[in-house]
CSV table of C-alpha atoms in Angstrom, one decimal:
chain,number,residue,atom,x,y,z
A,25,UNK,CA,-77.4,-48.6,11.1
A,26,UNK,CA,-75.2,-46.5,13.3
A,27,UNK,CA,-72.1,-48.2,11.8
A,28,UNK,CA,-73.4,-47.3,8.4
A,29,UNK,CA,-73.9,-43.7,9.3
A,30,UNK,CA,-70.5,-43.5,10.8
A,31,UNK,CA,-69.0,-44.8,7.7
A,32,UNK,CA,-70.7,-42.2,5.5
A,33,UNK,CA,-69.7,-39.5,7.9
A,34,UNK,CA,-66.2,-40.6,7.7
A,35,UNK,CA,-66.3,-40.8,3.8
A,36,UNK,CA,-68.0,-37.3,3.7
A,37,UNK,CA,-65.2,-35.7,5.9
A,38,UNK,CA,-62.5,-37.4,3.8
A,39,UNK,CA,-64.1,-35.9,0.7
A,40,UNK,CA,-64.2,-32.4,2.2
A,41,UNK,CA,-60.5,-32.8,3.4
A,42,UNK,CA,-59.4,-34.0,-0.2
A,43,UNK,CA,-61.1,-31.2,-1.8
A,44,UNK,CA,-59.8,-28.5,0.6
A,45,UNK,CA,-56.2,-30.0,0.4
A,46,UNK,CA,-56.3,-30.0,-3.5
A,47,UNK,CA,-57.5,-26.3,-3.4
A,48,UNK,CA,-54.5,-25.5,-1.1
A,49,UNK,CA,-52.1,-27.3,-3.2
A,50,UNK,CA,-53.5,-25.8,-6.3
A,51,UNK,CA,-53.3,-22.2,-4.8
A,52,UNK,CA,-49.8,-22.9,-3.6
A,53,UNK,CA,-48.6,-24.0,-7.0
A,54,UNK,CA,-50.2,-21.0,-8.8
A,55,UNK,CA,-47.6,-18.4,-9.7
A,56,UNK,CA,-47.8,-15.3,-7.2
A,57,UNK,CA,-46.7,-12.2,-8.7
A,58,UNK,CA,-45.5,-9.2,-6.6
A,59,UNK,CA,-45.0,-5.7,-8.1
A,60,UNK,CA,-42.0,-4.4,-6.1
A,61,UNK,CA,-42.0,-1.1,-7.9
A,62,UNK,CA,-44.4,0.7,-10.3
A,63,UNK,CA,-43.8,4.1,-11.8
A,64,UNK,CA,-46.4,5.9,-14.3
A,65,UNK,CA,-45.6,9.0,-16.2
A,66,UNK,CA,-48.8,10.4,-17.8
A,67,UNK,CA,-48.2,13.0,-20.6
A,68,UNK,CA,-51.1,15.4,-21.2
A,69,UNK,CA,-49.3,17.7,-23.7
A,70,UNK,CA,-51.8,17.0,-26.5
A,71,UNK,CA,-55.2,15.6,-27.0
A,72,UNK,CA,-53.7,12.1,-27.2
A,73,UNK,CA,-52.8,10.9,-23.8
A,74,UNK,CA,-49.6,8.8,-23.5
A,75,UNK,CA,-48.7,6.8,-20.2
A,76,UNK,CA,-45.3,5.4,-19.7
A,77,UNK,CA,-45.4,2.6,-17.1
A,78,UNK,CA,-42.4,0.9,-15.7
A,79,UNK,CA,-42.9,-2.4,-13.6
A,80,UNK,CA,-40.5,-4.3,-11.6
A,81,UNK,CA,-42.2,-7.8,-10.9
A,82,UNK,CA,-41.1,-10.8,-8.8
A,83,UNK,CA,-42.5,-14.2,-8.6
A,84,UNK,CA,-43.2,-15.1,-5.1
A,85,UNK,CA,-44.9,-18.4,-6.0
A,86,UNK,CA,-43.6,-21.9,-6.1
A,87,UNK,CA,-44.2,-22.5,-9.8
A,88,UNK,CA,-42.9,-20.5,-12.9
A,89,UNK,CA,-45.0,-17.6,-14.2
A,90,UNK,CA,-45.3,-17.2,-17.9
A,91,UNK,CA,-47.6,-14.1,-17.9
A,92,UNK,CA,-48.1,-10.8,-16.2
A,93,UNK,CA,-51.6,-9.2,-16.0
A,94,UNK,CA,-52.4,-5.5,-16.5
A,95,UNK,CA,-55.7,-4.0,-15.3
A,96,UNK,CA,-57.6,-0.8,-16.4
A,97,UNK,CA,-60.9,0.8,-15.5
A,98,UNK,CA,-63.7,0.2,-18.0
A,99,UNK,CA,-64.0,3.9,-18.7
A,100,UNK,CA,-60.3,4.0,-19.6
A,101,UNK,CA,-60.1,0.7,-21.5
A,102,UNK,CA,-62.7,1.8,-24.1
A,103,UNK,CA,-60.3,4.6,-25.1
A,104,UNK,CA,-57.2,2.7,-25.5
A,105,UNK,CA,-55.7,3.2,-29.0
A,106,UNK,CA,-52.4,1.3,-28.5
A,107,UNK,CA,-51.0,-0.8,-25.8
A,108,UNK,CA,-47.5,-2.1,-26.0
A,109,UNK,CA,-45.2,-3.9,-23.6
A,110,UNK,CA,-41.4,-4.6,-23.5
A,111,UNK,CA,-39.0,-6.6,-21.4
A,112,UNK,CA,-36.0,-4.6,-20.3
A,113,UNK,CA,-32.5,-6.4,-20.2
A,114,UNK,CA,-29.3,-5.0,-19.1
A,115,UNK,CA,-28.4,-1.6,-17.4
A,116,UNK,CA,-27.9,2.0,-18.6
A,117,UNK,CA,-26.1,2.0,-22.0
A,118,UNK,CA,-26.3,-1.8,-22.4
A,119,UNK,CA,-30.0,-1.7,-21.7
A,120,UNK,CA,-32.1,-3.5,-24.5
A,121,UNK,CA,-35.8,-3.8,-25.1
A,122,UNK,CA,-37.4,-6.9,-26.4
A,123,UNK,CA,-41.0,-6.4,-27.5
A,124,UNK,CA,-43.6,-8.8,-25.8
A,125,UNK,CA,-47.0,-9.9,-27.1
A,126,UNK,CA,-50.0,-8.4,-25.1
A,127,UNK,CA,-53.5,-9.6,-25.6
A,128,UNK,CA,-56.9,-9.0,-23.8
A,129,UNK,CA,-58.0,-11.7,-21.3
A,130,UNK,CA,-60.7,-12.1,-18.6
A,131,UNK,CA,-60.6,-12.9,-14.9
A,132,UNK,CA,-63.8,-13.7,-12.8
A,133,UNK,CA,-62.1,-12.1,-9.9
A,134,UNK,CA,-61.7,-8.6,-11.6
A,135,UNK,CA,-64.0,-6.1,-9.6
A,136,UNK,CA,-66.2,-3.4,-11.2
A,137,UNK,CA,-65.7,-4.7,-14.7
A,138,UNK,CA,-62.0,-4.1,-14.9
A,139,UNK,CA,-60.4,-5.0,-18.2
A,140,UNK,CA,-57.4,-7.2,-18.1
A,141,UNK,CA,-54.5,-7.6,-20.6
A,142,UNK,CA,-52.0,-10.4,-20.4
A,143,UNK,CA,-48.4,-9.9,-21.2
A,144,UNK,CA,-46.7,-13.0,-22.3
A,145,UNK,CA,-43.1,-13.4,-21.1
A,146,UNK,CA,-40.3,-14.6,-23.3
A,147,UNK,CA,-39.3,-17.2,-20.8
A,148,UNK,CA,-41.2,-18.2,-17.7
A,149,UNK,CA,-40.2,-16.3,-14.6
A,150,UNK,CA,-39.0,-18.8,-12.0
A,151,UNK,CA,-39.7,-18.7,-8.3
A,152,UNK,CA,-37.7,-15.8,-6.7
A,153,UNK,CA,-36.8,-14.4,-10.0
A,154,UNK,CA,-37.8,-10.7,-11.0
A,155,UNK,CA,-38.1,-8.8,-14.3
A,156,UNK,CA,-38.4,-5.3,-15.5
A,157,UNK,CA,-41.4,-4.3,-18.0
A,158,UNK,CA,-42.1,-1.2,-19.8
A,159,UNK,CA,-45.5,-0.4,-21.0
A,160,UNK,CA,-46.8,2.2,-23.4
A,161,UNK,CA,-50.4,3.2,-23.2
A,162,UNK,CA,-52.1,5.6,-25.6
A,163,UNK,CA,-55.6,6.8,-25.0
A,164,UNK,CA,-57.7,9.1,-27.3
A,165,UNK,CA,-60.8,11.1,-26.4
A,166,UNK,CA,-59.8,11.0,-22.7
A,167,UNK,CA,-59.7,14.8,-22.3
A,168,UNK,CA,-63.1,16.4,-21.5
A,169,UNK,CA,-63.5,20.1,-22.5
A,170,UNK,CA,-64.8,22.2,-19.5
A,171,UNK,CA,-66.6,24.6,-20.1
A,172,UNK,CA,-67.9,22.6,-23.1
A,173,UNK,CA,-68.3,26.1,-25.0
A,174,UNK,CA,-65.8,29.0,-25.1
A,175,UNK,CA,-65.6,32.3,-26.8
A,176,UNK,CA,-63.1,33.4,-29.5
A,177,UNK,CA,-60.7,35.0,-27.1
A,178,UNK,CA,-61.0,32.4,-24.2
A,179,UNK,CA,-58.6,29.6,-23.4
A,180,UNK,CA,-59.6,26.0,-23.6
A,181,UNK,CA,-59.7,24.0,-20.3
A,182,UNK,CA,-60.1,20.3,-20.0
A,183,UNK,CA,-60.7,17.4,-17.5
A,184,UNK,CA,-58.5,14.5,-17.1
A,185,UNK,CA,-59.8,11.6,-14.9
A,186,UNK,CA,-57.5,8.8,-13.6
A,187,UNK,CA,-56.5,7.1,-10.3
A,188,UNK,CA,-53.5,8.2,-8.0
A,189,UNK,CA,-52.9,4.4,-7.6
A,190,UNK,CA,-52.3,2.2,-10.5
A,191,UNK,CA,-55.0,-0.4,-10.9
A,192,UNK,CA,-53.4,-3.9,-10.7
A,193,UNK,CA,-54.5,-7.4,-9.9
A,194,UNK,CA,-51.3,-7.8,-7.9
A,195,UNK,CA,-50.1,-6.4,-4.5
A,196,UNK,CA,-48.0,-3.3,-5.1
A,197,UNK,CA,-45.0,-2.7,-2.8
A,198,UNK,CA,-44.1,0.7,-3.9
A,199,UNK,CA,-45.6,3.1,-6.7
A,200,UNK,CA,-45.6,6.7,-7.9
A,201,UNK,CA,-47.5,8.6,-10.4
A,202,UNK,CA,-46.4,11.6,-12.4
A,203,UNK,CA,-48.7,13.8,-14.5
A,204,UNK,CA,-47.3,16.4,-16.9
A,205,UNK,CA,-49.5,19.3,-18.1
A,206,UNK,CA,-48.8,21.6,-21.1
A,207,UNK,CA,-48.6,24.8,-19.0
A,208,UNK,CA,-48.5,25.8,-15.5
A,209,UNK,CA,-52.1,27.0,-15.6
A,210,UNK,CA,-53.9,24.3,-13.6
A,211,UNK,CA,-57.3,25.3,-12.2
A,212,UNK,CA,-57.5,22.5,-9.7
A,213,UNK,CA,-56.4,19.0,-9.1
A,214,UNK,CA,-57.3,16.2,-6.5
A,215,UNK,CA,-55.0,16.0,-3.7
A,216,UNK,CA,-54.1,12.6,-2.3
A,217,UNK,CA,-51.5,12.5,0.6
A,218,UNK,CA,-48.7,12.7,-0.4
A,219,UNK,CA,-49.1,15.0,-3.4
A,220,UNK,CA,-46.5,17.6,-4.8
A,221,UNK,CA,-46.8,20.0,-7.7
A,222,UNK,CA,-43.6,21.6,-9.3
A,223,UNK,CA,-44.1,23.7,-12.4
A,224,UNK,CA,-45.9,21.6,-15.0
A,225,UNK,CA,-45.7,18.2,-13.1
A,226,UNK,CA,-47.8,16.8,-10.4
A,227,UNK,CA,-46.5,14.0,-8.3
A,228,UNK,CA,-48.7,11.3,-6.5
A,229,UNK,CA,-46.8,9.3,-4.2
A,230,UNK,CA,-44.9,7.5,-3.2
A,231,UNK,CA,-47.5,5.0,-2.0
A,232,UNK,CA,-46.4,1.8,-0.2
A,233,UNK,CA,-48.1,-1.6,0.4
A,234,UNK,CA,-51.2,-1.4,-1.8
A,235,UNK,CA,-53.5,-4.5,-2.0
A,236,UNK,CA,-54.8,-5.7,-5.4
A,237,UNK,CA,-57.2,-3.5,-7.3
A,238,UNK,CA,-56.6,-0.4,-5.0
A,239,UNK,CA,-58.1,2.6,-6.6
A,240,UNK,CA,-58.0,6.3,-5.8
A,241,UNK,CA,-59.8,8.5,-8.3
A,242,UNK,CA,-58.3,12.0,-9.3
A,243,UNK,CA,-59.2,14.8,-11.5
A,244,UNK,CA,-57.1,17.4,-13.1
A,245,UNK,CA,-58.5,20.6,-14.5
A,246,UNK,CA,-56.0,22.4,-16.7
A,247,UNK,CA,-55.4,24.5,-19.7
A,248,UNK,CA,-54.7,22.7,-23.1
A,249,UNK,CA,-54.9,25.0,-26.0
A,250,UNK,CA,-53.4,22.3,-28.3
A,251,UNK,CA,-55.7,22.0,-31.5
A,252,UNK,CA,-57.9,18.9,-31.0
A,253,UNK,CA,-57.6,17.7,-34.7
A,254,UNK,CA,-59.6,14.4,-35.0
A,255,UNK,CA,-60.2,12.8,-38.4
A,256,UNK,CA,-63.7,11.3,-38.1
A,257,UNK,CA,-63.2,9.2,-41.3
A,258,UNK,CA,-60.2,8.7,-43.6
A,259,UNK,CA,-60.5,6.6,-46.7
A,260,UNK,CA,-57.2,6.0,-48.4
A,261,UNK,CA,-57.0,4.3,-51.9
A,262,UNK,CA,-53.7,2.7,-53.1
A,263,UNK,CA,-54.0,1.8,-56.7
A,264,UNK,CA,-51.1,-0.5,-57.9
A,265,UNK,CA,-50.1,0.0,-61.6
A,266,UNK,CA,-47.6,-2.3,-63.0
A,267,UNK,CA,-46.9,0.4,-65.6
A,268,UNK,CA,-44.8,2.3,-63.2
A,269,UNK,CA,-46.5,4.1,-60.4
A,270,UNK,CA,-48.8,4.1,-57.3
A,271,UNK,CA,-51.6,6.3,-57.2
A,272,UNK,CA,-52.8,7.5,-53.7
A,273,UNK,CA,-56.0,9.3,-53.0
A,274,UNK,CA,-57.0,10.1,-49.5
A,275,UNK,CA,-60.5,11.4,-48.5
A,276,UNK,CA,-60.7,13.3,-45.1
A,277,UNK,CA,-63.6,14.3,-42.8
A,278,UNK,CA,-61.9,16.5,-40.3
A,279,UNK,CA,-63.3,18.0,-37.1
A,280,UNK,CA,-62.0,20.1,-34.2
A,281,UNK,CA,-63.1,17.9,-31.2
A,282,UNK,CA,-62.2,20.5,-28.4
A,283,UNK,CA,-64.5,23.1,-26.7
A,284,UNK,CA,-67.2,24.3,-29.1
A,285,UNK,CA,-66.9,27.8,-30.5
A,286,UNK,CA,-69.7,30.0,-29.0
A,287,UNK,CA,-70.8,33.4,-30.4
A,288,UNK,CA,-69.8,35.0,-33.7
A,289,UNK,CA,-66.4,34.8,-35.5
A,290,UNK,CA,-64.5,38.0,-36.1
A,291,UNK,CA,-61.9,37.7,-38.8
A,292,UNK,CA,-60.5,41.2,-37.9
A,293,UNK,CA,-60.0,40.2,-34.3
A,294,UNK,CA,-58.5,36.9,-35.3
A,295,UNK,CA,-55.9,38.4,-37.5
A,296,UNK,CA,-55.1,41.5,-35.5
A,297,UNK,CA,-54.9,39.7,-32.1
A,298,UNK,CA,-53.3,36.5,-33.1
A,299,UNK,CA,-51.7,35.9,-29.7
A,300,UNK,CA,-55.0,36.2,-27.9
A,301,UNK,CA,-57.7,35.3,-30.2
A,302,UNK,CA,-58.5,31.7,-31.1
A,303,UNK,CA,-55.9,30.1,-29.0
A,304,UNK,CA,-57.2,26.6,-29.4
A,305,UNK,CA,-58.1,26.9,-33.1
A,306,UNK,CA,-55.8,25.8,-36.0
A,307,UNK,CA,-55.4,26.8,-39.6
A,308,UNK,CA,-52.4,24.5,-40.7
A,309,UNK,CA,-51.8,20.9,-40.8
A,310,UNK,CA,-48.7,18.9,-41.7
A,311,UNK,CA,-48.7,15.8,-43.7
A,312,UNK,CA,-45.7,13.4,-44.0
A,313,UNK,CA,-45.6,11.8,-47.4
A,314,UNK,CA,-43.3,9.4,-49.0
A,315,UNK,CA,-40.1,10.7,-50.7
A,316,UNK,CA,-40.2,11.4,-54.5
A,317,UNK,CA,-43.9,12.1,-54.6
A,318,UNK,CA,-45.2,13.5,-57.8
A,319,UNK,CA,-48.5,15.2,-59.1
A,320,UNK,CA,-49.4,16.3,-55.6
A,321,UNK,CA,-52.9,18.0,-55.2
A,322,UNK,CA,-55.1,19.3,-52.4
A,323,UNK,CA,-58.6,20.1,-53.0
A,324,UNK,CA,-62.1,20.3,-51.3
A,325,UNK,CA,-65.8,20.3,-52.6
A,326,UNK,CA,-65.3,23.8,-54.2
A,327,UNK,CA,-62.1,23.0,-56.0
A,328,UNK,CA,-58.3,23.2,-55.8
A,329,UNK,CA,-56.9,24.8,-52.8
A,330,UNK,CA,-53.6,26.7,-53.5
A,331,UNK,CA,-52.6,27.5,-50.0
A,332,UNK,CA,-50.3,24.7,-49.5
A,333,UNK,CA,-46.4,24.1,-49.5
A,334,UNK,CA,-44.5,21.0,-50.4
A,335,UNK,CA,-41.0,20.3,-49.2
A,336,UNK,CA,-39.1,17.2,-50.3
A,337,UNK,CA,-35.9,15.5,-49.5
A,338,UNK,CA,-34.4,12.0,-49.8
A,339,UNK,CA,-36.1,10.7,-46.6
A,340,UNK,CA,-39.7,12.1,-46.8
A,341,UNK,CA,-41.8,14.8,-48.2
A,342,UNK,CA,-43.7,17.3,-46.0
A,343,UNK,CA,-47.0,18.8,-47.2
A,344,UNK,CA,-48.2,21.8,-45.2
A,345,UNK,CA,-51.8,22.5,-46.1
A,346,UNK,CA,-54.2,25.3,-45.0
A,347,UNK,CA,-58.0,24.8,-45.0
A,348,UNK,CA,-60.1,27.6,-46.5
A,349,UNK,CA,-61.0,28.8,-43.0
A,350,UNK,CA,-59.5,28.4,-39.5
A,351,UNK,CA,-61.1,25.5,-37.6
A,352,UNK,CA,-62.7,26.3,-34.2
A,353,UNK,CA,-64.2,23.8,-31.7
A,354,UNK,CA,-67.0,21.9,-33.4
A,355,UNK,CA,-66.1,23.1,-36.8
A,356,UNK,CA,-65.5,20.6,-39.7
A,357,UNK,CA,-63.8,20.3,-43.0
A,358,UNK,CA,-63.8,17.8,-45.8
A,359,UNK,CA,-60.9,17.7,-48.2
A,360,UNK,CA,-58.8,15.3,-50.6
A,361,UNK,CA,-55.1,14.7,-51.0
A,362,UNK,CA,-53.6,12.9,-53.8
A,363,UNK,CA,-50.2,12.0,-55.3
A,364,UNK,CA,-48.1,9.6,-57.1
A,365,UNK,CA,-45.0,7.7,-56.1
A,366,UNK,CA,-42.6,5.4,-58.2
A,367,UNK,CA,-43.7,1.8,-58.1
A,368,UNK,CA,-40.1,0.4,-57.5
A,369,UNK,CA,-39.9,2.1,-54.2
A,370,UNK,CA,-42.8,0.2,-52.7
A,371,UNK,CA,-43.4,-3.1,-54.9
A,372,UNK,CA,-41.1,-6.0,-54.5
A,373,UNK,CA,-40.9,-9.6,-55.3
A,374,UNK,CA,-40.7,-12.4,-52.6
A,375,UNK,CA,-38.6,-15.4,-52.7
A,376,UNK,CA,-41.7,-17.6,-53.5
A,377,UNK,CA,-42.4,-15.6,-56.7
A,378,UNK,CA,-45.3,-13.5,-55.1
A,379,UNK,CA,-45.3,-9.9,-55.5
A,380,UNK,CA,-46.0,-7.8,-52.3
A,381,UNK,CA,-46.7,-4.0,-51.7
A,382,UNK,CA,-44.9,-2.5,-48.8
A,383,UNK,CA,-46.7,0.8,-47.8
A,384,UNK,CA,-47.5,2.7,-44.6
A,385,UNK,CA,-50.7,2.3,-42.5
A,386,UNK,CA,-52.2,5.0,-40.6
A,387,UNK,CA,-52.8,8.7,-41.1
A,388,UNK,CA,-50.1,11.0,-42.6
A,389,UNK,CA,-51.3,14.1,-40.8
A,390,UNK,CA,-49.1,14.8,-37.7
A,391,UNK,CA,-50.6,14.8,-34.2
A,392,UNK,CA,-54.1,13.6,-35.2
A,393,UNK,CA,-56.1,10.7,-34.3
A,394,UNK,CA,-58.6,8.8,-36.6
A,395,UNK,CA,-61.9,7.6,-35.4
A,396,UNK,CA,-62.3,5.2,-38.5
A,397,UNK,CA,-59.6,4.4,-41.0
A,398,UNK,CA,-60.2,2.6,-44.2
A,399,UNK,CA,-57.3,1.5,-46.5
A,400,UNK,CA,-58.2,0.1,-49.9
A,401,UNK,CA,-55.4,-1.5,-51.9
A,402,UNK,CA,-56.5,-1.9,-55.5
A,403,UNK,CA,-54.4,-4.6,-57.2
A,404,UNK,CA,-53.9,-4.9,-61.0
A,405,UNK,CA,-56.5,-6.9,-62.9
A,406,UNK,CA,-55.4,-10.6,-62.9
A,407,UNK,CA,-54.1,-10.7,-59.4
A,408,UNK,CA,-54.8,-13.7,-57.3
A,409,UNK,CA,-54.5,-15.1,-53.8
A,410,UNK,CA,-54.2,-11.7,-52.2
A,411,UNK,CA,-53.3,-11.4,-48.5
A,412,UNK,CA,-52.5,-8.7,-46.1
A,413,UNK,CA,-50.0,-8.7,-43.1
A,414,UNK,CA,-50.5,-6.0,-40.5
A,415,UNK,CA,-48.6,-5.8,-37.1
A,416,UNK,CA,-51.8,-5.3,-35.3
A,417,UNK,CA,-55.4,-6.5,-35.5
A,418,UNK,CA,-57.5,-5.0,-38.2
A,419,UNK,CA,-60.8,-6.0,-40.1
A,420,UNK,CA,-60.0,-7.4,-43.6
A,421,UNK,CA,-62.3,-8.1,-46.4
A,422,UNK,CA,-62.1,-8.2,-50.3
A,423,UNK,CA,-64.0,-6.2,-53.0
A,424,UNK,CA,-63.9,-6.0,-56.7
A,425,UNK,CA,-63.6,-2.7,-58.5
A,426,UNK,CA,-63.9,-1.8,-62.3
A,427,UNK,CA,-61.8,0.7,-64.1
A,428,UNK,CA,-61.2,1.5,-67.9
A,429,UNK,CA,-60.8,-1.6,-70.2
A,430,UNK,CA,-61.5,-4.0,-67.2
A,431,UNK,CA,-63.0,-7.3,-68.0
A,432,UNK,CA,-63.1,-9.4,-64.8
A,433,UNK,CA,-62.3,-6.5,-62.4
A,434,UNK,CA,-59.7,-5.8,-60.0
A,435,UNK,CA,-59.2,-7.3,-56.5
A,436,UNK,CA,-59.4,-4.7,-53.6
A,437,UNK,CA,-58.0,-5.5,-50.3
A,438,UNK,CA,-59.9,-3.5,-47.6
A,439,UNK,CA,-58.4,-2.9,-44.1
A,440,UNK,CA,-60.5,-1.1,-41.5
A,441,UNK,CA,-59.5,0.1,-38.1
A,442,UNK,CA,-61.0,2.2,-35.4
A,443,UNK,CA,-59.2,4.6,-33.1
A,444,UNK,CA,-55.9,5.0,-34.9
A,445,UNK,CA,-53.0,7.2,-33.7
A,446,UNK,CA,-49.7,8.3,-35.2
A,447,UNK,CA,-48.0,5.2,-33.6
A,448,UNK,CA,-50.0,3.1,-36.0
A,449,UNK,CA,-48.3,4.6,-39.1
A,450,UNK,CA,-46.1,1.6,-39.7
A,451,UNK,CA,-45.5,-0.6,-42.7
A,452,UNK,CA,-47.7,-3.4,-43.9
A,453,UNK,CA,-47.6,-5.8,-46.7
A,454,UNK,CA,-50.1,-7.0,-49.2
A,455,UNK,CA,-49.0,-10.2,-51.1
A,456,UNK,CA,-50.5,-11.4,-54.4
A,457,UNK,CA,-49.7,-13.6,-57.4
A,458,UNK,CA,-49.7,-12.0,-60.9
A,459,UNK,CA,-49.0,-13.4,-64.3
A,460,UNK,CA,-47.1,-10.9,-66.6
A,461,UNK,CA,-49.4,-12.0,-69.6
A,462,UNK,CA,-52.1,-9.9,-68.0
A,463,UNK,CA,-50.0,-6.7,-68.7
A,464,UNK,CA,-50.7,-7.3,-72.3
A,465,UNK,CA,-54.5,-7.5,-71.9
A,466,UNK,CA,-55.2,-3.7,-72.1
A,467,UNK,CA,-52.8,-3.0,-74.9
A,468,UNK,CA,-54.2,-5.8,-77.1
A,469,UNK,CA,-57.6,-4.6,-76.5
A,470,UNK,CA,-56.8,-1.0,-77.7
A,471,UNK,CA,-54.8,-2.4,-80.7
A,472,UNK,CA,-57.9,-4.7,-81.4
A,473,UNK,CA,-60.3,-1.8,-81.2
A,474,UNK,CA,-58.2,0.5,-83.4
A,475,UNK,CA,-57.7,-2.4,-85.9
A,476,UNK,CA,-61.5,-3.1,-86.2
A,477,UNK,CA,-62.1,0.8,-86.5
A,478,UNK,CA,-59.7,0.9,-89.4
A,479,UNK,CA,-61.2,-2.3,-91.1
A,480,UNK,CA,-64.6,-0.6,-90.6
A,481,UNK,CA,-63.5,2.7,-92.2
A,482,UNK,CA,-61.9,0.8,-95.1
A,483,UNK,CA,-65.0,-1.3,-95.7
A,484,UNK,CA,-67.1,1.9,-95.4
A,485,UNK,CA,-64.9,3.5,-98.1
A,486,UNK,CA,-65.4,0.5,-100.6
A,487,UNK,CA,-68.8,-0.5,-100.2
A,488,UNK,CA,-71.4,1.5,-102.4
A,489,UNK,CA,-74.6,1.6,-100.5
A,490,UNK,CA,-76.5,4.0,-102.9
A,491,UNK,CA,-79.8,3.1,-104.5
A,492,UNK,CA,-79.9,3.4,-108.5
A,493,UNK,CA,-81.2,1.3,-111.5
A,494,UNK,CA,-79.1,-1.4,-112.9
């Protein structure tokens, strides 16, 4: 009996030793990333916050590393509009950037609900090798107006919340954070030793030897009178006609998302004291349209708005529009912009015989963010096998619309995306198959309709429908 117990005990300890050794060997073979240097430059010049992050990483493990993880606090992650990463190769004038794919991921070890993103490297980072990565982070709705309501002659103050230390799942050997404000008027900011303020820039660091997931919350309270123009919803309809043009119609619901306007509005004060009254309001918007636009119009629910200016050149068209009234915090406006462009500038034929539309995604209004963007591409009747190619994730589905003389309806490719910024205004493609015989459908229908109308008229003239005795 004692022999049996001793054998079981020996087997038990052998099992524990095997499991422990396998865990140790597994941990030793796992890539171990060290961030030797991290620099963040946060731009608070406009309502859209931009952070430029430069990371120098080194693989300290025994096995190659094929990815690098980024971590963000949950309150910040929900406001991410765009996240891009690139690998930097070469130095100075010979420096090149190679874009890398980045996708959300999960880790059971992330504390306090931190959101992780994985950067896929072009080639695995071997043991002892290092690489330089550059990351662009764009945040929307991250500036909080305080006070929440201001008068017509008051400046707009906002809060920005972040961390003096970059949240990272890796050990950071050295890091620095720079925050740039629009003006030198900063009400207050959190001081973390060492902190240096010079003009419009606040520098946190340099911090050395920070363990993983280090966090040091900071708050910056500063003046930002930049117009907080936010499009709550933009519906853009692109109608493709093989008879020579594209018709674009854009429906806007615009709001000033800054500090709400308190009290009454004085038009006299607004016009006579333009440098002091309504500093955070705006009454002009600039839209960048394609070149060679035609039949441009701008109207709202009342009718056409004539206070707009169009400037065109070979590269682009600029439409400066002015709403019927200046927009203060909390005020809204709805309007429509429409125009036509030549078909040959945007419709092409692929090598496999399919046709494809190459148009721009995003909002044409400068320095605005869009909460919800809906792009509807209306293809000609008879189009088949439609598909869209977009360089970032969007929701896609198909609809059917009917216009004049349509029989089976037109295929509509619907693309939807939330939290859109100007950097999303890039080209996308919609591929489809189309038989040219369908171009004759509507003319034949018109010819047939007129033919039967004439036959009816002739028959009516030659038939005697009067009632009389024989």
